[in-house]
Coordinates of C-alpha atoms and ligand atoms in Angstrom, one line a residue:
X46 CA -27.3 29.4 -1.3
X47 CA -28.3 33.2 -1.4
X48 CA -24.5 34.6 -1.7
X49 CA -25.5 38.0 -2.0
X50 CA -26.2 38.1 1.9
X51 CA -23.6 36.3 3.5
X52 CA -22.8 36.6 6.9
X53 CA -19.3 35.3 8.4
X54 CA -21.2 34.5 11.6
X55 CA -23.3 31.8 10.1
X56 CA -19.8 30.0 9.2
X57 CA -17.4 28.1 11.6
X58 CA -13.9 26.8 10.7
X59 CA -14.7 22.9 10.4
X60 CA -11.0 21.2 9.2
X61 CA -8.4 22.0 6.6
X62 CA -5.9 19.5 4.7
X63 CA -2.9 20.5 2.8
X64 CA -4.6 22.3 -0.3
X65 CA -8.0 23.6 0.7
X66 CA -9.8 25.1 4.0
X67 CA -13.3 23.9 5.2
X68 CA -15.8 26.0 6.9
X69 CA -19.4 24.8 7.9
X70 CA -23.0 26.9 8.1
X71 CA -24.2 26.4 11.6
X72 CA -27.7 25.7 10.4
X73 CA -27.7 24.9 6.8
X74 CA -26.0 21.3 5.8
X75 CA -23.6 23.0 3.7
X76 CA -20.1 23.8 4.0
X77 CA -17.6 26.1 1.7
X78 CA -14.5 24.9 0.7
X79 CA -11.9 27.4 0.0
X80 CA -8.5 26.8 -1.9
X81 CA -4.8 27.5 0.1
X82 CA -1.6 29.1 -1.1
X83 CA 1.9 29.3 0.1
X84 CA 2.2 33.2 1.3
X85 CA 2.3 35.8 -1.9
X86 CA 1.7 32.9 -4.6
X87 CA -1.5 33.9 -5.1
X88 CA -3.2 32.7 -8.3
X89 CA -5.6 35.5 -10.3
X90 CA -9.1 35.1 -10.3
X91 CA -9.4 33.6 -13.2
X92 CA -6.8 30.9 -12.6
X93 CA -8.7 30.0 -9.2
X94 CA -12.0 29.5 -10.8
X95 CA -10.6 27.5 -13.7
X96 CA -9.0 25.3 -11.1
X97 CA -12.3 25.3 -8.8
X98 CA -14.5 24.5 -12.2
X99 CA -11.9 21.6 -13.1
X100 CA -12.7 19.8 -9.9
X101 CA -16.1 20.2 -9.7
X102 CA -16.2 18.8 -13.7
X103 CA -14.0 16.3 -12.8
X104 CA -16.0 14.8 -9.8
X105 CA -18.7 15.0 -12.0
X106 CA -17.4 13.4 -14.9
X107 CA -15.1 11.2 -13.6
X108 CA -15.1 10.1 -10.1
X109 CA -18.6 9.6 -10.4
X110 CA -18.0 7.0 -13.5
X111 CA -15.2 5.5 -10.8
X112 CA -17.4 5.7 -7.8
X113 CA -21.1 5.5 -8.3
X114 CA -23.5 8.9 -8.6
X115 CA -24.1 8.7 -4.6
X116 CA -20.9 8.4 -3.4
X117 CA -19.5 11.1 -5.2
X118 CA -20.6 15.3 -4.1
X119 CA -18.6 17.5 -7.0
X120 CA -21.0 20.3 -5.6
X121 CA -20.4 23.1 -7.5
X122 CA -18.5 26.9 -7.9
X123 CA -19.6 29.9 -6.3
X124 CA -18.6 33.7 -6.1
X125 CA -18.3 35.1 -2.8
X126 CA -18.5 38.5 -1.4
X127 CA -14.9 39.9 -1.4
X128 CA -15.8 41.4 2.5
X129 CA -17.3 38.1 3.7
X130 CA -14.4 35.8 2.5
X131 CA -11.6 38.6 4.2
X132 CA -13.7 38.7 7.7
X133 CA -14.7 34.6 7.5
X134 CA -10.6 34.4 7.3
X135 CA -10.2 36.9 10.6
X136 CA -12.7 34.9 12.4
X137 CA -11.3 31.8 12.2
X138 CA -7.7 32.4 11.6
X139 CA -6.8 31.4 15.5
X140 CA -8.7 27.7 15.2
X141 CA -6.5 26.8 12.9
X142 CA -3.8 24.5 13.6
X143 CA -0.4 26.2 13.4
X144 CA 1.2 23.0 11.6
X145 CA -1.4 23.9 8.5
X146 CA -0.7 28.0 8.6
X147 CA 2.3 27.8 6.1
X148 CA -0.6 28.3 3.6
X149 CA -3.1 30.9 3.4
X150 CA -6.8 31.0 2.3
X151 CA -7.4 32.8 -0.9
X152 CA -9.1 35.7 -0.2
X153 CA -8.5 37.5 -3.4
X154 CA -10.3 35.5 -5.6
X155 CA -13.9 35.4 -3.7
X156 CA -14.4 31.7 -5.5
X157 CA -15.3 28.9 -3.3
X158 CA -16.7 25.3 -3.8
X159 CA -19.8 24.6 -1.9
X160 CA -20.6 21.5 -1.0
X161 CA -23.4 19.1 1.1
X162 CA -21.8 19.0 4.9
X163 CA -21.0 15.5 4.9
X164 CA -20.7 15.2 9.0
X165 CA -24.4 15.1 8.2
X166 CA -26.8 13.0 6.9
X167 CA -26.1 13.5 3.0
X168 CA -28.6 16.2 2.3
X169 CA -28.4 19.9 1.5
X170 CA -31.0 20.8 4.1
X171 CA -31.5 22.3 7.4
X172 CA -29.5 20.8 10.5
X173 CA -31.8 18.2 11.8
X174 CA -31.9 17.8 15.6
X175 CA -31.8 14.1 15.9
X176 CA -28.0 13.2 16.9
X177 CA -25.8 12.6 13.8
X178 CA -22.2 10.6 14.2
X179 CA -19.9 10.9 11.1
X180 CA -17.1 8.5 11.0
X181 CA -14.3 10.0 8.3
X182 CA -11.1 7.8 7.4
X183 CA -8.2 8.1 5.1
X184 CA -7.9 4.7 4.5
X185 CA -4.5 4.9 1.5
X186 CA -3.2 3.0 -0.5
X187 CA -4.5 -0.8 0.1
X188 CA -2.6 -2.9 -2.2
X189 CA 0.9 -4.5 -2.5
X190 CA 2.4 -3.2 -6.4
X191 CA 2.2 -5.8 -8.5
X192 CA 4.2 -4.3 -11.2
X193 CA 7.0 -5.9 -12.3
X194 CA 9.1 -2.4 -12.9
X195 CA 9.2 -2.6 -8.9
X196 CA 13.3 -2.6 -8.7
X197 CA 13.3 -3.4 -4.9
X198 CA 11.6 -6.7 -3.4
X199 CA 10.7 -4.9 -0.1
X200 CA 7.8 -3.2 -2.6
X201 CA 5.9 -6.7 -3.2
X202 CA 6.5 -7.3 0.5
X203 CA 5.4 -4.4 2.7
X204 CA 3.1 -1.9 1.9
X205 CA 4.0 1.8 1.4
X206 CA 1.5 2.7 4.1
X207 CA 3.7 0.8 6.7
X208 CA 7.0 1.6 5.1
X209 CA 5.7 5.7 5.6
X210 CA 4.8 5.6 8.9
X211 CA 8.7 4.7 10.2
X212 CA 10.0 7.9 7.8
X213 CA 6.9 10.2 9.2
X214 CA 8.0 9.4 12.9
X215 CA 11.6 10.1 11.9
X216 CA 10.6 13.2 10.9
X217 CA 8.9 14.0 13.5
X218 CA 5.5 14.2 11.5
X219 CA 4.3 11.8 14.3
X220 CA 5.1 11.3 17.4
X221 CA 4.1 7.0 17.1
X222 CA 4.2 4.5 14.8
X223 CA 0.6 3.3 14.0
X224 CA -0.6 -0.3 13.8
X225 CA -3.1 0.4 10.9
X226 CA -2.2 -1.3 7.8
X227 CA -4.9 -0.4 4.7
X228 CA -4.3 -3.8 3.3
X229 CA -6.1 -5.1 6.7
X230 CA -8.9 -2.7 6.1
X231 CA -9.2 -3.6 2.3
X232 CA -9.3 -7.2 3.1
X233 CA -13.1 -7.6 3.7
X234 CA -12.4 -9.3 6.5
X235 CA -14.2 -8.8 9.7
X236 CA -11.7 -9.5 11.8
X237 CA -8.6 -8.0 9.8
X238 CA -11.1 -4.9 9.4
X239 CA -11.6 -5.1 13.4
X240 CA -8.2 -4.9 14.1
X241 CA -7.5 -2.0 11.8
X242 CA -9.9 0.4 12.7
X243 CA -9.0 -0.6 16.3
X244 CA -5.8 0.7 15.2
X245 CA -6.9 3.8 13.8
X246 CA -8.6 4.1 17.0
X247 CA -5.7 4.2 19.0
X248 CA -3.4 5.9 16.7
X249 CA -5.8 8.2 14.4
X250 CA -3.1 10.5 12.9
X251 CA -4.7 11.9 9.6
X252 CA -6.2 8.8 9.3
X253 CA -9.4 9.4 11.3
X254 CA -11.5 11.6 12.6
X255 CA -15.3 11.0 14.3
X256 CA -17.6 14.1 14.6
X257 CA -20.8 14.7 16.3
X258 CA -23.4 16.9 15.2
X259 CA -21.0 18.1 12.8
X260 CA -18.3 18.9 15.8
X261 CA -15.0 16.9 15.7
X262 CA -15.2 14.7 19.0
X263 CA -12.2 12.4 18.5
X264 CA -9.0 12.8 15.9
X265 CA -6.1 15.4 14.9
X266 CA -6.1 18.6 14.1
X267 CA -2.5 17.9 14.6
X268 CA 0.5 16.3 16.2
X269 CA 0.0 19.0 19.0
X270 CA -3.7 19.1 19.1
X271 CA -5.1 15.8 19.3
X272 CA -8.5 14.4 20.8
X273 CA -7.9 10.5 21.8
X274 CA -9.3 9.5 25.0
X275 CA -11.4 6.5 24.6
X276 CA -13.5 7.2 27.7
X277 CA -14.2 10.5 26.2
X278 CA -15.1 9.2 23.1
X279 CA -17.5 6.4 24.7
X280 CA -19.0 9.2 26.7
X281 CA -20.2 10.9 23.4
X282 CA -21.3 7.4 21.9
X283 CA -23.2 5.7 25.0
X284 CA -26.7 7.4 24.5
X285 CA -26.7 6.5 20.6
X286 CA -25.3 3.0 21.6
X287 CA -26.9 2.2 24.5
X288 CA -29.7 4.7 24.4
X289 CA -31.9 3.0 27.9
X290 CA -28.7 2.5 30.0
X291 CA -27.0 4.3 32.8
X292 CA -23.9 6.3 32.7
X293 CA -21.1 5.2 31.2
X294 CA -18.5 3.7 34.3
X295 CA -15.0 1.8 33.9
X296 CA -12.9 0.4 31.2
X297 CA -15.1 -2.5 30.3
X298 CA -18.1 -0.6 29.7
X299 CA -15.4 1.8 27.5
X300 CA -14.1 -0.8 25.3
X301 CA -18.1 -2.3 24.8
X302 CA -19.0 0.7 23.3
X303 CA -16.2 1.1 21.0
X304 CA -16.8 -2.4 19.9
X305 CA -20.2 -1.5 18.7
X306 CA -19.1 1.3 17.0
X307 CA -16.0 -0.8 15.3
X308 CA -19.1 -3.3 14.3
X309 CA -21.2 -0.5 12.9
X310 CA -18.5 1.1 10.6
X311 CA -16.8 -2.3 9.8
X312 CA -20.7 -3.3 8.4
X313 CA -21.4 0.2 6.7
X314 CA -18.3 -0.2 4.8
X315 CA -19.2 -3.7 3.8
X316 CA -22.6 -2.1 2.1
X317 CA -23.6 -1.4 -0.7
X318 CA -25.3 2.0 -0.9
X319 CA -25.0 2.9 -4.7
X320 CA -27.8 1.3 -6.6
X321 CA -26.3 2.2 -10.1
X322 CA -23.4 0.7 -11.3
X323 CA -20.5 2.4 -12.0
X324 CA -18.9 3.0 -15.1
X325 CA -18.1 0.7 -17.7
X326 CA -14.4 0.4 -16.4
X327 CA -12.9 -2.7 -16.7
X328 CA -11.6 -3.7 -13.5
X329 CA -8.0 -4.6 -12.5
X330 CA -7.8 -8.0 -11.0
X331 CA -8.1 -7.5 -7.4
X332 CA -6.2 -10.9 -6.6
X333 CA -2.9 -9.0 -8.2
X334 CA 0.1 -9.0 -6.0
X335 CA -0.1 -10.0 -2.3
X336 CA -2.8 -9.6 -0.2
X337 CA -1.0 -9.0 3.3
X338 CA 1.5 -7.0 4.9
X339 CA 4.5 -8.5 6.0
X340 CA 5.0 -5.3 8.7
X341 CA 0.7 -5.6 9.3
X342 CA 0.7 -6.5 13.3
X343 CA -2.3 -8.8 12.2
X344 CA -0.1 -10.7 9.6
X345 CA 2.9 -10.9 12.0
X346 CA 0.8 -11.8 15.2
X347 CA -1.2 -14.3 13.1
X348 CA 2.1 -16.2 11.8
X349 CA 4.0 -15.5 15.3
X350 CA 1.3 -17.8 16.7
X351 CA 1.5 -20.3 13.9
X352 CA -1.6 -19.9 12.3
X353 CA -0.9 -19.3 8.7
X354 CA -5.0 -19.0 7.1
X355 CA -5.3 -15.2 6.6
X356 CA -8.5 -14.5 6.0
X357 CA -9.1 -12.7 3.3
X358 CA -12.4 -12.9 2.3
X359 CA -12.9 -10.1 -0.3
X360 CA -14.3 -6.9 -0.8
X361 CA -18.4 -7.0 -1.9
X362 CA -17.9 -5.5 -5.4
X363 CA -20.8 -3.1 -4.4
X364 CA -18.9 -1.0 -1.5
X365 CA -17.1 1.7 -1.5
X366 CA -14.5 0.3 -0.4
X367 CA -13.8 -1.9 -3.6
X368 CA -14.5 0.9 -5.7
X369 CA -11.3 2.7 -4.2
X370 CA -9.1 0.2 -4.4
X371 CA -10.4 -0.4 -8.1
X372 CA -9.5 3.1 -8.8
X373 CA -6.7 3.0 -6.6
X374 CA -4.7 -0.4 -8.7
X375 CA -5.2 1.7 -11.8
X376 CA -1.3 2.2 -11.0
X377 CA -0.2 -0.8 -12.5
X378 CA 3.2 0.2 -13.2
X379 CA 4.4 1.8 -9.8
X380 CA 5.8 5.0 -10.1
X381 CA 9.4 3.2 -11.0
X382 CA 7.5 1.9 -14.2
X383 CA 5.6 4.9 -14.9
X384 CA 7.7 7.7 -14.5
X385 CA 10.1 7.0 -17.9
X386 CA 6.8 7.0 -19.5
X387 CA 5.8 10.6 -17.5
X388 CA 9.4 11.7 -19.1
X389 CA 8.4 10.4 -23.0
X390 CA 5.2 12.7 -22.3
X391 CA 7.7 15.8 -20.7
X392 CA 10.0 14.7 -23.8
X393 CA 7.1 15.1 -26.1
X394 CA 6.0 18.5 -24.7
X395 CA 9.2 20.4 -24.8
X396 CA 8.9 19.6 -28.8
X397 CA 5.6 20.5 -29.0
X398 CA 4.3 22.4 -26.0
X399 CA 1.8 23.7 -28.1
X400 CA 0.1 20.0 -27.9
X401 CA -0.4 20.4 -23.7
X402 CA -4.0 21.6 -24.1
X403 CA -4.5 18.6 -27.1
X404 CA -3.9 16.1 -24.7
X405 CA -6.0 17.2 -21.9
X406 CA -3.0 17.3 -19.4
X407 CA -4.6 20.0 -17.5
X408 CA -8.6 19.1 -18.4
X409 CA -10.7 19.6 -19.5
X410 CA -11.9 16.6 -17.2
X411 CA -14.8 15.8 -19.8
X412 CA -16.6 12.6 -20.6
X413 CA -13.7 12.4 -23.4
X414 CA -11.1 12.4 -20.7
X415 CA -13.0 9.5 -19.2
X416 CA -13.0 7.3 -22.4
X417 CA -9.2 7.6 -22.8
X418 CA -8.7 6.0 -18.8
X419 CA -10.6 2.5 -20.1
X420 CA -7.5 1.2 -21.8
X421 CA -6.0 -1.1 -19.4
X422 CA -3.5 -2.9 -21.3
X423 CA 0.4 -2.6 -19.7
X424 CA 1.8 -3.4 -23.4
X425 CA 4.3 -0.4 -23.9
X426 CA 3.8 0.3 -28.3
X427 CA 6.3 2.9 -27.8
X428 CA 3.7 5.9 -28.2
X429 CA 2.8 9.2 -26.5
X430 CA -0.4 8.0 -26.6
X431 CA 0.5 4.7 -24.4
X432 CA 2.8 6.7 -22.2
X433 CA -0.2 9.6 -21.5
X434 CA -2.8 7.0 -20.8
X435 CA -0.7 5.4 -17.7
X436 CA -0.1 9.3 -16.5
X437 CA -3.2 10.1 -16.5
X438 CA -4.6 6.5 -14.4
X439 CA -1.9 7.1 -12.5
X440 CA -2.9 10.8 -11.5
X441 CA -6.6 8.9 -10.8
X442 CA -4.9 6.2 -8.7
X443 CA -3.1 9.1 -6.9
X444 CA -6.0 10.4 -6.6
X445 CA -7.7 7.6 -4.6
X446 CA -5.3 6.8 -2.7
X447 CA -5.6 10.2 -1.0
X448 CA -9.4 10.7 -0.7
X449 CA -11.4 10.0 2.5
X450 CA -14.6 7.8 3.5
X451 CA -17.2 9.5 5.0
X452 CA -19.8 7.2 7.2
X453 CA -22.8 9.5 9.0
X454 CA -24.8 7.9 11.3
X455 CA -27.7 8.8 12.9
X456 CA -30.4 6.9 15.2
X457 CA -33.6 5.6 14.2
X458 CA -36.0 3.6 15.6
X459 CA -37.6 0.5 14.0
X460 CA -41.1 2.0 12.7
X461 CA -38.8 5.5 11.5
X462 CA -36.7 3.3 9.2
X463 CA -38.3 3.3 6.3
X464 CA -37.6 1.0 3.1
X465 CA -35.6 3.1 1.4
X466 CA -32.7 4.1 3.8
X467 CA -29.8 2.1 4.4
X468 CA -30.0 0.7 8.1
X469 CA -26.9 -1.0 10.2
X470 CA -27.9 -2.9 13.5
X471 CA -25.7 -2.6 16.8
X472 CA -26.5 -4.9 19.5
X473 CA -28.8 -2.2 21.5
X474 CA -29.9 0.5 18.7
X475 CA -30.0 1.1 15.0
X476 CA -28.9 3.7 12.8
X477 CA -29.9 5.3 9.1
X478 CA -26.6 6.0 7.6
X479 CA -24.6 7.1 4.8
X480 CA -21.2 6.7 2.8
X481 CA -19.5 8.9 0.6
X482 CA -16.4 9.9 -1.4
X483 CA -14.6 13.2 -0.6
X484 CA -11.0 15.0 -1.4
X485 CA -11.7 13.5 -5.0
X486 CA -9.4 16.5 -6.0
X487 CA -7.2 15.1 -9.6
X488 CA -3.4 15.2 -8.5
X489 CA -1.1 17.3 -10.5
X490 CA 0.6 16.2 -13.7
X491 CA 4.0 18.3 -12.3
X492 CA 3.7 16.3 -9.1
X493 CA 5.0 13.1 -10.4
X494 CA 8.5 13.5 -10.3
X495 CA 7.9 14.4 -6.0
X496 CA 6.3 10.7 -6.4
X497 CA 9.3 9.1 -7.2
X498 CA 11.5 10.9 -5.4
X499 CA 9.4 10.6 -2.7
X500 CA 9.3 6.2 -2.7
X501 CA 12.7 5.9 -3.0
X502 CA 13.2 8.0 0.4
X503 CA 10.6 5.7 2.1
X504 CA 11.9 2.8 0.9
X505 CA 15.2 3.2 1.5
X506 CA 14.6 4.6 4.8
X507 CA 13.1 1.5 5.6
X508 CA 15.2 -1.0 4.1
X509 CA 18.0 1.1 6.4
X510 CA 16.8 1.5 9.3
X511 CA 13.8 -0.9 9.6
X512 CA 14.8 -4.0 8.3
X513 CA 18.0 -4.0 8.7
X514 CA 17.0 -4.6 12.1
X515 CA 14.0 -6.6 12.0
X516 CA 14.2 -10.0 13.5
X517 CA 15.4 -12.7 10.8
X518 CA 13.5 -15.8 12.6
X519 CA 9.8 -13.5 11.6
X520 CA 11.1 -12.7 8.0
X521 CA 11.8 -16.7 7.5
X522 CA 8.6 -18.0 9.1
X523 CA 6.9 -15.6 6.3
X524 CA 8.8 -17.1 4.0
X525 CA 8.1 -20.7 4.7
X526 CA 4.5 -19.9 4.9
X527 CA 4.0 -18.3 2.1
X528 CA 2.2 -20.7 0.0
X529 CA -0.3 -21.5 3.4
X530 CA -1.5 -18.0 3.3
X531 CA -5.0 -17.4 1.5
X532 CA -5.7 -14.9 -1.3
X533 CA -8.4 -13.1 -1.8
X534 CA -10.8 -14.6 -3.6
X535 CA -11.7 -12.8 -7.6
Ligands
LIG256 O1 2.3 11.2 -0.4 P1 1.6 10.8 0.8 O2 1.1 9.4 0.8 O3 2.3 11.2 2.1 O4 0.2 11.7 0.8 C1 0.1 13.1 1.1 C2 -0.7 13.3 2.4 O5 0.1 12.8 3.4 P2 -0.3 11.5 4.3 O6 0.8 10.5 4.0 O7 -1.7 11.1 4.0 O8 -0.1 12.1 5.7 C3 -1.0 14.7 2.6 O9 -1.8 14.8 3.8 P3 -1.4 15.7 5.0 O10 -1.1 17.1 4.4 O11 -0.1 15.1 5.6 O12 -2.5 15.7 5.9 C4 -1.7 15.4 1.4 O13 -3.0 14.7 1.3 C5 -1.0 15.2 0.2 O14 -1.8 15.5 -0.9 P4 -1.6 16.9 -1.7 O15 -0.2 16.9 -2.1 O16 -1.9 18.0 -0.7 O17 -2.6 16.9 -2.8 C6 -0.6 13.7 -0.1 O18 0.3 13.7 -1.2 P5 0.0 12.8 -2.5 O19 1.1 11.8 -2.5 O20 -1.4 12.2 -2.4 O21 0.1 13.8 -3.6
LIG257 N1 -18.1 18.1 2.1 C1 -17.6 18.1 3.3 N2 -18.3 17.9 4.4 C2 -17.8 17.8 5.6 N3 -16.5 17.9 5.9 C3 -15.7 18.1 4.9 C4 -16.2 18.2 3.5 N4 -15.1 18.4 2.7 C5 -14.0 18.4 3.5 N5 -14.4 18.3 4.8 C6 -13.5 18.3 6.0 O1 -12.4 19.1 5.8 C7 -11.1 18.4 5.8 C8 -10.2 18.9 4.8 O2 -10.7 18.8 3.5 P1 -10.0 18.1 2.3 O3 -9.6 16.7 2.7 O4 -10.8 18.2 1.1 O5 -8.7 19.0 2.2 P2 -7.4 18.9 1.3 O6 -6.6 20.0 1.7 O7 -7.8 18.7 -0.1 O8 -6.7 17.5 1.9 P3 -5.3 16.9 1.6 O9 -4.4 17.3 2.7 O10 -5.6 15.4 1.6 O11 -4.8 17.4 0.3 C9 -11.5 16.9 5.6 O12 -10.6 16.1 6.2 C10 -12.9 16.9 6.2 O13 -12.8 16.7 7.6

């Protein structure tokens, strides 16, 4: 990217989370990604671009080793003109949702990530005029803690995901409770997998968001601004669905095409689209802890109706999807078992604060940082050492439990596919796509005592005000089937 001639007209405002703002080039697959601060506690220059360098080095020496090279996009730092950041911030102050503006862009700074536009196919080049679809979801946390620090048995019953949503609506972060429950999606089920995107579907929150040709088409900006009509959605999809039929008409032909497109995204999360292996990680044992959701709608409809064989037919150990919840169980402890050792660390520090940049708390995120993450073993020795290596796989776990899955899509037809590009089949048409990793952003070492605070609220919200009311006669046929229902397999 030639920065010296930027123009703010050649960017659009594309989305924003809570810690960084995203703006897109209309013609180039690119899109800058600029930090966000609470008003007046703006960083210096320096600060930003160390911050912006540690991310970038961090995606690209550790997420990657987590991931796989092609999931993974650190992209890289750039410097911007100061006049072209301070106008791009003008231009596209007023498209941004209002529940997002108690931060503001840096503009002082003129550092910037840049990275490949992932609403398109994953390549840095020019916009390509064939239709492109681009599927992103938040899928969270998708396991049950196994840990046995885990002081309430709610925990190692419901997820945290589920337990969330009922504080969130309280709070008025939502307006409705969603039926989406990660475990469902992590399951490798079809039809658990089915019935949570169907859920995400009808209740996207934060949780999903489908563009086309780079434009968002269906999702939340926020509570107040929020694109969810299904015949509006269909609309968009027929002529990539069904690219020889008429007009889209009526609710069956509605619910058809979502099918196909729960099919298609169900199967490209399924895939395998890495060919190297990641890392030499040691994995956790994905058959830890439970593999259902007592407050899942699936689980509950499935034992409601007697049948007590939840499938749960396991994640390929090629997808994506794996790979997160791999990097996701590198909590092992929960935060009730690993924040005494965050406070031997803190402990430590005070006594030595000298030692912060020793052990790496703040990167850098080097290949040496990477080593120290491969010692899985949950045998406390007493030691700093111990104590920082379950910080810092928890910061990762943190971390992946927070990013997003990207899925582009475009149309191709048979003799255009060629070998070497990953192809999913709908019933009527057939698409190139890709997967990919994004918000791979480390979490911050200071944020862990907000984590603990943070699941005793949800939880004992819950155990309050949800199951103090839930129906006993459900709670006791999960009980007595407990043993019936099926694990995934290791
Ligand atoms: O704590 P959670 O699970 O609510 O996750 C936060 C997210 O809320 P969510 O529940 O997904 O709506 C939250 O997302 P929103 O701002 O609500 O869209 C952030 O991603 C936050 O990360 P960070 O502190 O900005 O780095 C996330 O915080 P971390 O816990 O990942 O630090
Ligand atoms: N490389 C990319 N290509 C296309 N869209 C992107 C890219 N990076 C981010 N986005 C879009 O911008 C949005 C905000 O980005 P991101 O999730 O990185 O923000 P964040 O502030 O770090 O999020 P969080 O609230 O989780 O902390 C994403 O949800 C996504 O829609």
């Amino acid at each position: 990217m030639e920065v010296g001639k930027m123009d703010e007209n050649e960017w659009q405002y594309h989305g924003e989370g809570n810690r960084s703002l995203v703006v897109s080039h209309s013609q180039r697959c690119v899109v800058l990604r600029f930090l966000k601060f609470p008003p007046n506690r703006n960083k210096t220059p320096e600060e930003i671009l160390h911050h912006l360098q540690n991310l970038v080095d961090f995606g690209k020496h550790v997420m990657k080793q987590f991931f796989g090279e092609n999931y993974v996009h650190p992209g890289e730092v750039v410097q911007l003109p100061l006049n072209f950041v301070k106008q791009l911030c003008l231009k596209i102050q007023s498209e941004r949702p209002e529940s997002r503006c108690d931060k503001d862009l840096d503009t002082l700074s003129g550092y910037a990530m840049c990275l490949p536009n992932l609403t398109r196919l994953q390549t840095y080049h020019f916009v390509e005029h064939r239709p492109i679809l681009c599927v992103e979801i938040k899928p969270k946390c998708g396991f049950i803690p196994f840990s046995s620090h885990v002081s309430q048995e709610i925990k190692h019953k419901v997820c945290r995901y589920c337990m969330h949503q009922h504080l969130k609506v309280a709070n008025g972060k939502w307006k409705r409770l969603s039926k989406y429950c990660p475990l469902d999606l992590f399951s490798g089920s079809k039809q658990r997998m089915h019935f949570a995107l169907k859920s995400l579907l009808q209740e996207a929150q934060n949780n999903l968001k489908i563009f086309k040709n780079g434009e968002l088409i269906y999702g939340c900006k926020d509570d107040q601004d929020c694109l969810s009509d299904w015949n509006e959605l269909a609309r968009h999809l027929k002529p990539l669905f069904f690219p020889s039929n008429g007009l889209v008409s009526g609710p069956h032909c509605t619910r058809t095409i979502i099918k196909e497109l729960i099919h298609v995204i169900t199967m490209t999360l399924l895939s395998n689209t890495d060919a190297c292996r990641a890392g030499d990680m040691k994995t956790v044992p994905i058959s830890q802890g439970r593999s259902y959701c007592e407050a899942s709608t699936f689980s509950k409809e499935l034992v409601r109706n007697g049948k007590h064989k939840m499938e749960g037919s396991g994640l390929p150990r090629d997808c994506l999807l794996y790979k997160t919840l791999q990097a996701q169980m590198l909590d092992m402890l929960d935060i009730e078992g690993l924040y005494p050792l965050y406070s031997r660390v803190e402990q430590y520090l005070e006594e030595f604060p000298e030692e912060r940049n020793t052990l790496q708390i703040g990167g850098p995120y080097n290949e040496a940082f990477y080593e120290k993450l491969l010692d899985l073993s949950t045998e406390d020795d007493g030691t700093v050492a111990f104590a920082l290596t379950k910080v810092q796989q928890y910061r990762i776990a943190m971390t992946a439990k927070d990013c997003s899955i990207m899925i582009a899509l475009s149309p191709c037809l048979q003799d255009e596919c060629s070998e070497q590009k990953s192809v999913v089949l709908s019933s009527k048409s057939r698409f190139t796509f890709s997967v990919s990793v994004l918000d791979l952003d480390l979490k911050p070492y200071e944020s862990i005592p907000h984590q603990y605070k943070l699941d005793g609220k949800i939880v004992n919200y819950y155990l309050k005000n949800v199951q103090a009311k839930e129906d006993p006669v459900m709670s006791n046929l999960f009980k007595e089937n407990e043993d019936c229902i099926v694990l995934h397999k290791v």
